[in-house]
Amino acid sequence: MKLMGFVLLLGSCLVSSVWSTRTVSKFITAADQDRYQKIFADGLASSDLQAVYFSSVNLVDKAPDACSRLDKVYAESKYNDFEKNFYFSGAWKNFGCKTDPSKVKKTVEAALQKDANSAQEVYFNLNSAKYLGVTVDQATKTRLAKNLQTILKKDDSLNSLGHAFAVAAELGASGSFAFDRVEEAFVQADEVDGKMLQFEGGLSITALIVNSAFKLSTVLNKPAPINADQAVKFASYFLSRSSVQTPKGVSILLEALNTLSAQKNIAPVCVKLSGNGQLLPESPILMVKISDLLGKPLSPALAVVSTTITSKTTNQALVSKVNLVPSNTDASVFTYNLKTANPARGQYKVDVEAGAYKQTLKINVLGKVKVSSLEIGVGDSDSTSAVKKHSVSYANKLDTELAADSQQKIVLKVSLVDESTGKPLTVHQAFVLLRNKATKEEIIFVAEADSIS
């Protein structure tokens, strides 16, 4: 057999953020969006009225038979009346249907004249009326507000409060009483590992509270109901749920992320490495992506993005306060070429600053490995020291054939150095590949570090 290849793999660490201000390390990717569109497309074709509604909110193109299917799905739905009416009315509006909704419209008009039993019922009835173009006069708004206050005295659960905030936002001044309950709701949020905030009940309740509380504060011209640090933690929770699989789940997730992204004074942004963070010595280009929570470039664009890069080995700055350059092909990517800084192989800390946004990242500068010497020989299995070794200079071939039987061993010894410095180095993993020249059969051995010179 003939030695045909020698493969080296340098180990790498996980690239991650370790400190941040108003930043997260994840965003909704294009692949996520493609998957969501498939979920909405499937939802549109389903027989679940709720799935049809939430899909209609997010899909621009509808099927030619969407409106006729909607009537059929509505008729067969097992949801209670106020939910059925809401999902139907919303989808009917979103599809731009020309079918006559008068029967549902009369039901909704009648429902608005009665006291509801839950905040959820008020929410569905009021928004059904909005979708169907039913006029809700001030007297009706005042009565709905009183009904809602009565309901909250009996049921102030998070679900009830969330729907109450959403209703109050639609009522305007008549619903101002509900804003006094917003702080009460947010103090019930659970913190997870000091990094995320969520409410008991998961994505549905968390998105409901966040979306409706922000709508209410905006309508009443009140301050944001949470601060920047809380916004980061809620955003981190929502992004952790990006693998959600249902039309409702995806829809409320996207709504919550859009809600947080719209709050310019507290909105978190994503700052992360573009690529795997492994910089090649011949082209050590740092690439940083800075986007909103949905992966879009920030608007207005950032004036300055700077970085200080420090060696984790020496704790010395490689570059300090240098400005990154916007990419010509992606407005959310900023780059810096470290070639002139001549970075040595190793791990580096990257402190990124962009106005109010700060993030610390990690990168690895890779090094090229050079084979400084290679010795190979055949000897008896019980003796290594007595093996006669042949030296081979890289990248030459051995000028003589080696013969070995099953009772003998092939000994290979290789010395590796950093190509740029000439200093010896130890790699994370090294393999020796033997290939039969005639049959092409291969066998791979794991090489071990040898402390014996």
Coordinates of C-alpha atoms in Angstrom, one line a residue:
M1 CA 0.0 0.0 0.0
K2 CA 1.1 3.5 -0.6
L3 CA 0.6 6.6 1.6
M4 CA -1.4 9.0 -0.5
G5 CA -2.8 11.6 1.8
F6 CA -2.4 13.3 5.1
V7 CA -5.3 15.3 6.4
L8 CA -5.3 17.9 9.1
L9 CA -8.3 19.5 10.8
L10 CA -7.9 22.5 13.1
G11 CA -10.4 22.7 15.9
S12 CA -12.7 25.6 16.3
C13 CA -14.7 27.1 19.1
L14 CA -18.3 28.1 19.0
V15 CA -18.7 31.7 17.8
S16 CA -21.0 33.6 20.2
S17 CA -21.8 36.9 21.8
V18 CA -20.8 37.4 25.5
W19 CA -21.9 40.9 26.2
S20 CA -24.4 43.2 24.6
T21 CA -26.4 46.5 24.8
R22 CA -29.8 46.5 23.1
T23 CA -28.7 43.7 20.9
V24 CA -29.6 40.0 20.2
S25 CA -27.6 37.4 18.4
K26 CA -30.4 36.0 16.2
F27 CA -32.9 37.2 13.6
I28 CA -35.6 35.7 11.4
T29 CA -33.7 34.4 8.3
A30 CA -34.8 34.1 4.7
A31 CA -35.0 30.4 5.2
D32 CA -37.4 31.0 8.2
Q33 CA -39.5 33.2 6.0
D34 CA -39.7 30.6 3.2
R35 CA -40.8 28.0 5.7
Y36 CA -43.4 30.4 7.1
Q37 CA -44.8 31.0 3.6
K38 CA -45.2 27.2 3.2
I39 CA -47.0 27.0 6.6
F40 CA -49.4 29.8 5.5
A41 CA -50.0 28.2 2.1
D42 CA -50.9 25.0 3.8
G43 CA -53.1 26.8 6.3
L44 CA -55.0 28.5 3.5
A45 CA -55.8 25.1 2.0
S46 CA -56.8 23.6 5.3
S47 CA -60.3 23.1 6.8
D48 CA -59.4 24.9 10.0
L49 CA -61.0 28.3 10.0
Q50 CA -58.4 29.8 12.4
A51 CA -55.6 28.6 10.1
V52 CA -57.3 30.1 7.1
Y53 CA -57.7 33.5 8.9
F54 CA -54.0 33.7 10.1
S55 CA -52.8 32.6 6.7
S56 CA -54.9 35.3 5.0
V57 CA -53.2 37.9 7.2
N58 CA -49.8 37.0 5.9
L59 CA -50.3 35.8 2.3
V60 CA -50.5 38.3 -0.5
D61 CA -51.7 35.8 -3.2
K62 CA -54.9 34.0 -2.6
A63 CA -56.3 30.9 -4.4
P64 CA -59.0 31.6 -7.0
D65 CA -61.5 29.7 -4.9
A66 CA -60.5 31.2 -1.5
C67 CA -63.8 33.0 -0.9
S68 CA -66.0 30.1 -1.8
R69 CA -63.9 27.8 0.3
L70 CA -64.1 30.3 3.2
D71 CA -67.9 30.1 3.2
K72 CA -67.7 26.3 3.4
V73 CA -65.0 26.2 6.1
Y74 CA -67.0 28.7 8.1
A75 CA -70.2 26.7 7.9
E76 CA -68.4 23.5 9.0
S77 CA -66.3 25.2 11.8
K78 CA -66.8 24.0 15.4
Y79 CA -65.5 27.2 17.0
N80 CA -67.9 29.2 19.1
D81 CA -69.9 31.9 17.4
F82 CA -67.8 34.9 18.2
E83 CA -64.6 33.2 17.2
K84 CA -66.1 31.9 14.0
N85 CA -67.4 35.3 13.1
F86 CA -64.0 36.9 13.8
Y87 CA -62.0 34.4 11.7
F88 CA -64.5 34.6 8.9
S89 CA -64.8 38.4 8.9
G90 CA -61.0 38.8 8.9
A91 CA -60.4 36.4 6.1
W92 CA -63.3 37.8 4.1
K93 CA -61.7 41.3 4.4
N94 CA -58.2 40.1 3.7
F95 CA -59.2 38.1 0.6
G96 CA -61.2 41.0 -0.7
C97 CA -64.2 38.8 -1.1
K98 CA -67.3 40.0 -3.0
T99 CA -69.6 37.5 -1.4
D100 CA -72.4 38.8 0.8
P101 CA -71.5 38.7 4.5
S102 CA -74.9 40.1 5.7
K103 CA -75.8 37.1 7.8
V104 CA -72.6 37.3 9.8
K105 CA -72.8 41.1 9.9
K106 CA -76.2 41.0 11.5
T107 CA -75.0 38.5 14.1
V108 CA -72.0 40.8 14.9
E109 CA -74.2 43.9 15.2
A110 CA -76.5 42.1 17.6
A111 CA -73.6 40.8 19.7
L112 CA -72.3 44.4 20.1
Q113 CA -75.5 45.4 21.7
K114 CA -75.2 42.7 24.5
D115 CA -72.8 42.5 27.4
A116 CA -70.1 39.9 26.8
N117 CA -69.0 37.4 29.3
S118 CA -65.2 37.7 28.6
A119 CA -62.7 40.1 27.3
Q120 CA -61.9 37.7 24.6
E121 CA -65.6 37.8 23.4
V122 CA -65.5 41.6 23.4
Y123 CA -62.3 41.5 21.4
F124 CA -63.6 39.1 18.7
N125 CA -67.0 41.0 18.4
L126 CA -65.4 44.4 18.1
N127 CA -62.8 43.4 15.5
S128 CA -65.4 41.4 13.5
A129 CA -67.3 44.6 13.3
K130 CA -64.2 46.5 12.2
Y131 CA -63.5 43.9 9.4
L132 CA -67.1 44.0 8.2
G133 CA -67.4 47.8 8.2
V134 CA -69.9 47.9 11.0
T135 CA -70.2 51.4 12.5
V136 CA -69.3 51.5 16.2
D137 CA -70.6 54.8 17.6
Q138 CA -69.3 56.5 20.8
A139 CA -72.3 55.3 22.8
T140 CA -71.4 51.7 21.9
K141 CA -67.7 52.3 22.7
T142 CA -68.7 53.7 26.1
R143 CA -70.9 50.7 26.9
L144 CA -68.2 48.2 25.7
A145 CA -65.7 50.0 28.0
K146 CA -68.0 49.6 31.0
N147 CA -68.6 46.0 30.1
L148 CA -64.9 45.4 29.9
Q149 CA -64.3 47.0 33.3
T150 CA -66.9 44.7 34.9
I151 CA -65.3 41.7 33.3
L152 CA -61.8 42.6 34.6
K153 CA -63.1 42.8 38.1
K154 CA -64.1 39.2 37.8
D155 CA -61.3 37.9 35.6
D156 CA -57.9 39.7 35.5
S157 CA -55.9 36.7 34.1
L158 CA -53.2 37.5 31.6
N159 CA -55.4 36.2 28.8
S160 CA -58.2 38.6 29.9
L161 CA -55.8 41.5 30.4
G162 CA -54.2 41.0 27.0
H163 CA -57.5 41.0 25.1
A164 CA -58.7 44.0 27.2
F165 CA -55.6 46.0 26.2
A166 CA -56.4 45.2 22.5
V167 CA -60.0 46.2 22.9
A168 CA -59.0 49.4 24.8
A169 CA -56.7 50.3 21.9
E170 CA -59.7 50.2 19.5
L171 CA -61.8 52.2 21.9
G172 CA -59.3 55.0 22.2
A173 CA -60.0 57.5 25.0
S174 CA -62.9 55.3 26.2
G175 CA -60.4 52.5 26.9
S176 CA -57.8 54.6 28.7
F177 CA -58.7 52.9 32.0
A178 CA -57.0 49.8 30.8
F179 CA -53.6 51.4 30.6
D180 CA -53.4 51.4 34.4
R181 CA -53.4 47.6 34.3
V182 CA -50.4 47.3 31.9
E183 CA -47.7 47.5 34.5
E184 CA -49.7 44.9 36.5
A185 CA -49.5 42.5 33.6
F186 CA -45.8 43.0 32.8
V187 CA -44.6 42.3 36.4
Q188 CA -46.0 38.8 35.9
A189 CA -43.5 38.0 33.2
D190 CA -41.1 35.1 34.1
E191 CA -37.4 35.6 33.5
V192 CA -35.5 32.6 32.0
D193 CA -31.8 32.3 32.7
G194 CA -31.5 36.1 33.0
K195 CA -31.8 36.2 29.2
M196 CA -35.5 35.9 28.2
L197 CA -38.9 37.2 29.4
Q198 CA -42.1 35.3 28.8
F199 CA -45.5 34.9 30.3
E200 CA -47.0 31.7 31.6
G201 CA -49.0 30.4 28.7
G202 CA -46.1 30.6 26.2
L203 CA -46.0 32.2 22.8
S204 CA -49.7 33.0 22.5
I205 CA -50.1 34.9 25.8
T206 CA -46.7 36.6 25.6
A207 CA -47.3 37.8 22.1
L208 CA -50.9 38.9 23.1
I209 CA -49.7 41.0 26.0
V210 CA -46.7 42.6 24.2
N211 CA -48.7 43.4 21.0
S212 CA -51.8 44.7 22.7
A213 CA -49.9 46.7 25.4
F214 CA -47.9 48.5 22.7
K215 CA -50.9 49.2 20.6
L216 CA -52.7 50.7 23.7
S217 CA -49.7 52.9 24.7
T218 CA -49.4 54.1 21.1
V219 CA -53.1 55.1 20.8
L220 CA -53.0 56.9 24.1
N221 CA -49.6 58.5 23.4
K222 CA -48.2 56.9 26.5
P223 CA -44.6 55.8 27.1
A224 CA -43.5 52.3 26.0
P225 CA -44.7 49.8 28.6
I226 CA -41.3 48.2 28.9
N227 CA -37.7 49.4 28.9
A228 CA -34.9 48.6 26.4
D229 CA -33.5 45.7 28.6
Q230 CA -36.9 44.1 28.8
A231 CA -37.4 44.5 25.1
V232 CA -34.1 42.6 24.5
K233 CA -35.3 39.8 26.7
F234 CA -38.8 39.6 25.1
A235 CA -37.2 39.6 21.7
S236 CA -34.8 36.8 22.7
Y237 CA -37.8 34.8 23.8
F238 CA -39.7 35.3 20.5
L239 CA -36.7 34.5 18.5
S240 CA -36.2 31.3 20.5
R241 CA -39.7 30.3 19.2
S242 CA -38.8 30.8 15.5
S243 CA -39.4 27.1 14.8
V244 CA -43.1 27.4 15.4
Q245 CA -45.2 25.3 13.1
T246 CA -48.8 26.7 13.0
P247 CA -50.3 29.6 11.0
K248 CA -51.4 31.3 14.3
G249 CA -48.1 30.8 15.9
V250 CA -46.1 32.2 13.0
S251 CA -48.5 35.1 12.6
I252 CA -48.4 36.3 16.2
L253 CA -44.6 35.7 16.3
L254 CA -44.1 38.0 13.3
E255 CA -46.5 40.6 14.7
A256 CA -44.6 40.6 18.0
L257 CA -41.2 41.0 16.3
N258 CA -42.5 43.8 14.1
T259 CA -44.0 45.5 17.1
L260 CA -40.7 45.5 19.0
S261 CA -38.7 46.5 15.9
A262 CA -41.0 49.5 15.5
Q263 CA -40.1 51.0 18.9
K264 CA -37.1 53.0 17.8
N265 CA -36.2 54.2 21.3
I266 CA -36.0 50.7 22.8
A267 CA -35.9 48.3 19.8
P268 CA -33.2 45.7 20.0
V269 CA -31.2 44.9 16.9
C270 CA -29.3 41.8 15.8
V271 CA -25.5 42.1 15.8
K272 CA -23.8 38.9 14.8
L273 CA -21.0 37.6 12.6
S274 CA -21.8 37.1 9.0
G275 CA -20.4 33.7 8.2
N276 CA -18.8 31.3 10.6
G277 CA -16.3 33.6 12.2
Q278 CA -13.3 31.6 10.9
L279 CA -10.9 34.1 9.2
L280 CA -8.4 32.8 6.7
P281 CA -4.8 34.2 7.0
E282 CA -4.6 35.2 3.3
S283 CA -7.9 37.1 3.5
P284 CA -8.8 37.9 7.1
I285 CA -12.0 39.9 6.5
L286 CA -14.3 40.5 9.4
M287 CA -18.0 40.6 8.4
V288 CA -20.6 41.7 10.9
K289 CA -24.4 41.7 10.2
I290 CA -26.5 44.3 11.9
S291 CA -30.2 44.1 11.2
D292 CA -33.6 44.4 12.8
L293 CA -35.3 41.4 14.3
L294 CA -36.6 40.2 10.9
G295 CA -33.2 40.5 9.2
K296 CA -33.8 43.8 7.4
P297 CA -31.3 46.6 7.3
L298 CA -31.8 49.3 9.9
S299 CA -33.6 52.5 8.8
P300 CA -32.2 55.1 9.0
A301 CA -28.9 53.5 8.2
L302 CA -26.2 53.5 10.9
A303 CA -23.8 56.4 10.6
V304 CA -20.8 54.6 12.1
V305 CA -20.0 51.1 13.0
S306 CA -16.7 50.6 14.8
T307 CA -14.8 47.7 16.4
T308 CA -11.9 47.0 18.7
I309 CA -10.4 43.6 18.3
T310 CA -8.3 42.1 21.1
S311 CA -6.3 38.9 21.2
K312 CA -7.5 36.5 23.8
T313 CA -4.0 35.1 24.1
T314 CA -2.1 38.3 24.8
N315 CA -5.0 40.6 25.7
Q316 CA -3.5 43.2 23.4
A317 CA -5.5 45.1 20.8
L318 CA -5.0 44.1 17.2
V319 CA -7.0 47.2 16.0
S320 CA -8.8 49.8 18.1
K321 CA -11.9 51.9 17.2
V322 CA -11.6 51.3 13.5
N323 CA -14.7 51.8 11.3
L324 CA -16.3 49.0 9.4
V325 CA -17.3 49.6 5.8
P326 CA -20.9 48.9 4.6
S327 CA -21.1 46.1 2.1
N328 CA -21.9 46.9 -1.5
T329 CA -24.2 43.9 -1.9
D330 CA -26.0 43.8 1.5
A331 CA -27.0 46.9 3.4
S332 CA -27.0 45.0 6.7
V333 CA -23.4 43.7 6.5
F334 CA -20.3 45.7 7.5
T335 CA -16.8 44.6 6.8
Y336 CA -13.2 45.3 7.9
N337 CA -10.0 43.8 6.2
L338 CA -7.5 42.9 8.9
K339 CA -4.7 42.1 6.4
T340 CA -2.6 45.1 7.3
A341 CA -2.9 44.3 11.0
N342 CA -1.3 40.9 10.2
P343 CA -3.3 38.9 12.8
A344 CA -1.5 35.9 14.3
R345 CA -3.3 32.6 14.5
G346 CA -5.6 32.4 17.5
Q347 CA -8.9 33.6 19.1
Y348 CA -10.0 37.2 19.2
K349 CA -12.6 39.2 21.0
V350 CA -14.5 41.6 18.8
D351 CA -16.2 44.6 20.4
V352 CA -18.7 46.2 18.0
E353 CA -20.3 49.6 18.6
A354 CA -22.9 51.3 16.5
G355 CA -24.5 54.2 18.4
A356 CA -26.5 52.8 21.2
Y357 CA -25.9 49.2 20.2
K358 CA -23.0 47.2 21.5
Q359 CA -22.1 43.6 21.1
T360 CA -19.1 41.4 21.9
L361 CA -18.3 38.6 19.4
K362 CA -15.6 36.0 19.0
I363 CA -13.6 35.1 16.0
N364 CA -10.8 32.7 15.1
V365 CA -8.0 33.6 12.9
L366 CA -6.9 30.4 11.3
G367 CA -3.3 29.5 10.5
K368 CA -1.8 27.5 7.7
V369 CA -0.1 24.3 8.8
K370 CA 3.2 23.3 7.2
V371 CA 4.8 19.9 7.4
S372 CA 8.4 20.6 8.4
S373 CA 9.5 16.9 8.4
L374 CA 8.0 13.5 7.8
E375 CA 9.6 10.2 8.6
I376 CA 8.1 6.8 7.7
G377 CA 9.4 3.2 8.2
V378 CA 8.5 -0.4 8.8
G379 CA 9.4 -2.4 11.9
D380 CA 8.4 -5.2 14.1
S381 CA 5.2 -4.8 16.1
D382 CA 7.0 -5.1 19.5
S383 CA 9.6 -2.4 18.7
T384 CA 9.3 1.2 17.6
S385 CA 12.8 2.5 18.4
A386 CA 14.5 0.0 16.1
V387 CA 12.5 1.0 13.1
K388 CA 14.6 2.3 10.2
K389 CA 12.9 5.6 9.1
H390 CA 13.0 7.3 5.8
S391 CA 12.7 11.0 5.5
V392 CA 10.5 12.6 3.0
S393 CA 10.4 16.3 2.2
Y394 CA 7.0 17.9 1.6
A395 CA 5.5 17.6 -1.0
N396 CA 7.8 14.9 -2.5
K397 CA 7.1 11.2 -2.6
L398 CA 9.1 8.5 -1.0
D399 CA 11.7 7.3 -3.6
T400 CA 11.5 3.7 -2.5
E401 CA 8.8 1.2 -1.9
L402 CA 8.2 -0.1 1.7
A403 CA 7.3 -3.8 2.2
A404 CA 5.3 -4.9 5.3
D405 CA 3.5 -8.0 6.4
S406 CA 0.7 -8.6 8.9
Q407 CA 3.3 -9.0 11.7
Q408 CA 4.9 -5.7 11.2
K409 CA 3.8 -2.0 11.7
I410 CA 4.2 1.1 9.7
V411 CA 5.4 4.0 11.7
L412 CA 4.8 7.6 10.6
K413 CA 6.1 10.6 12.4
V414 CA 5.3 14.2 11.3
S415 CA 6.4 17.5 12.7
L416 CA 4.0 20.4 12.1
V417 CA 4.7 24.1 12.2
D418 CA 2.8 27.4 11.7
E419 CA 3.6 28.4 8.2
S420 CA 3.8 32.1 9.0
T421 CA 6.0 31.8 12.2
G422 CA 7.7 28.5 11.7
K423 CA 6.9 27.6 15.3
P424 CA 5.8 24.1 16.2
L425 CA 2.1 23.6 16.8
T426 CA -0.3 21.0 18.0
V427 CA -3.5 20.5 16.0
H428 CA -6.8 19.5 17.4
Q429 CA -7.1 16.5 15.1
A430 CA -4.9 14.8 12.5
F431 CA -5.6 11.8 10.4
V432 CA -3.5 9.5 8.2
L433 CA -5.2 8.1 5.1
L434 CA -3.9 5.0 3.4
R435 CA -5.2 4.1 -0.1
N436 CA -4.6 1.0 -2.2
K437 CA -3.5 2.3 -5.5
A438 CA -5.0 -0.6 -7.4
T439 CA -8.3 -1.2 -5.6
K440 CA -8.8 2.4 -4.4
E441 CA -9.7 1.0 -0.9
E442 CA -9.0 3.4 1.9
I443 CA -8.4 3.2 5.6
I444 CA -8.0 6.2 8.0
F445 CA -6.1 6.2 11.2
V446 CA -6.2 8.9 13.9
A447 CA -2.7 10.3 14.5
E448 CA -1.7 11.0 18.1
A449 CA 0.5 13.6 19.5
D450 CA 3.9 12.2 20.5
S451 CA 5.9 13.8 23.3
I452 CA 9.0 11.8 22.5
S453 CA 11.4 13.7 20.2

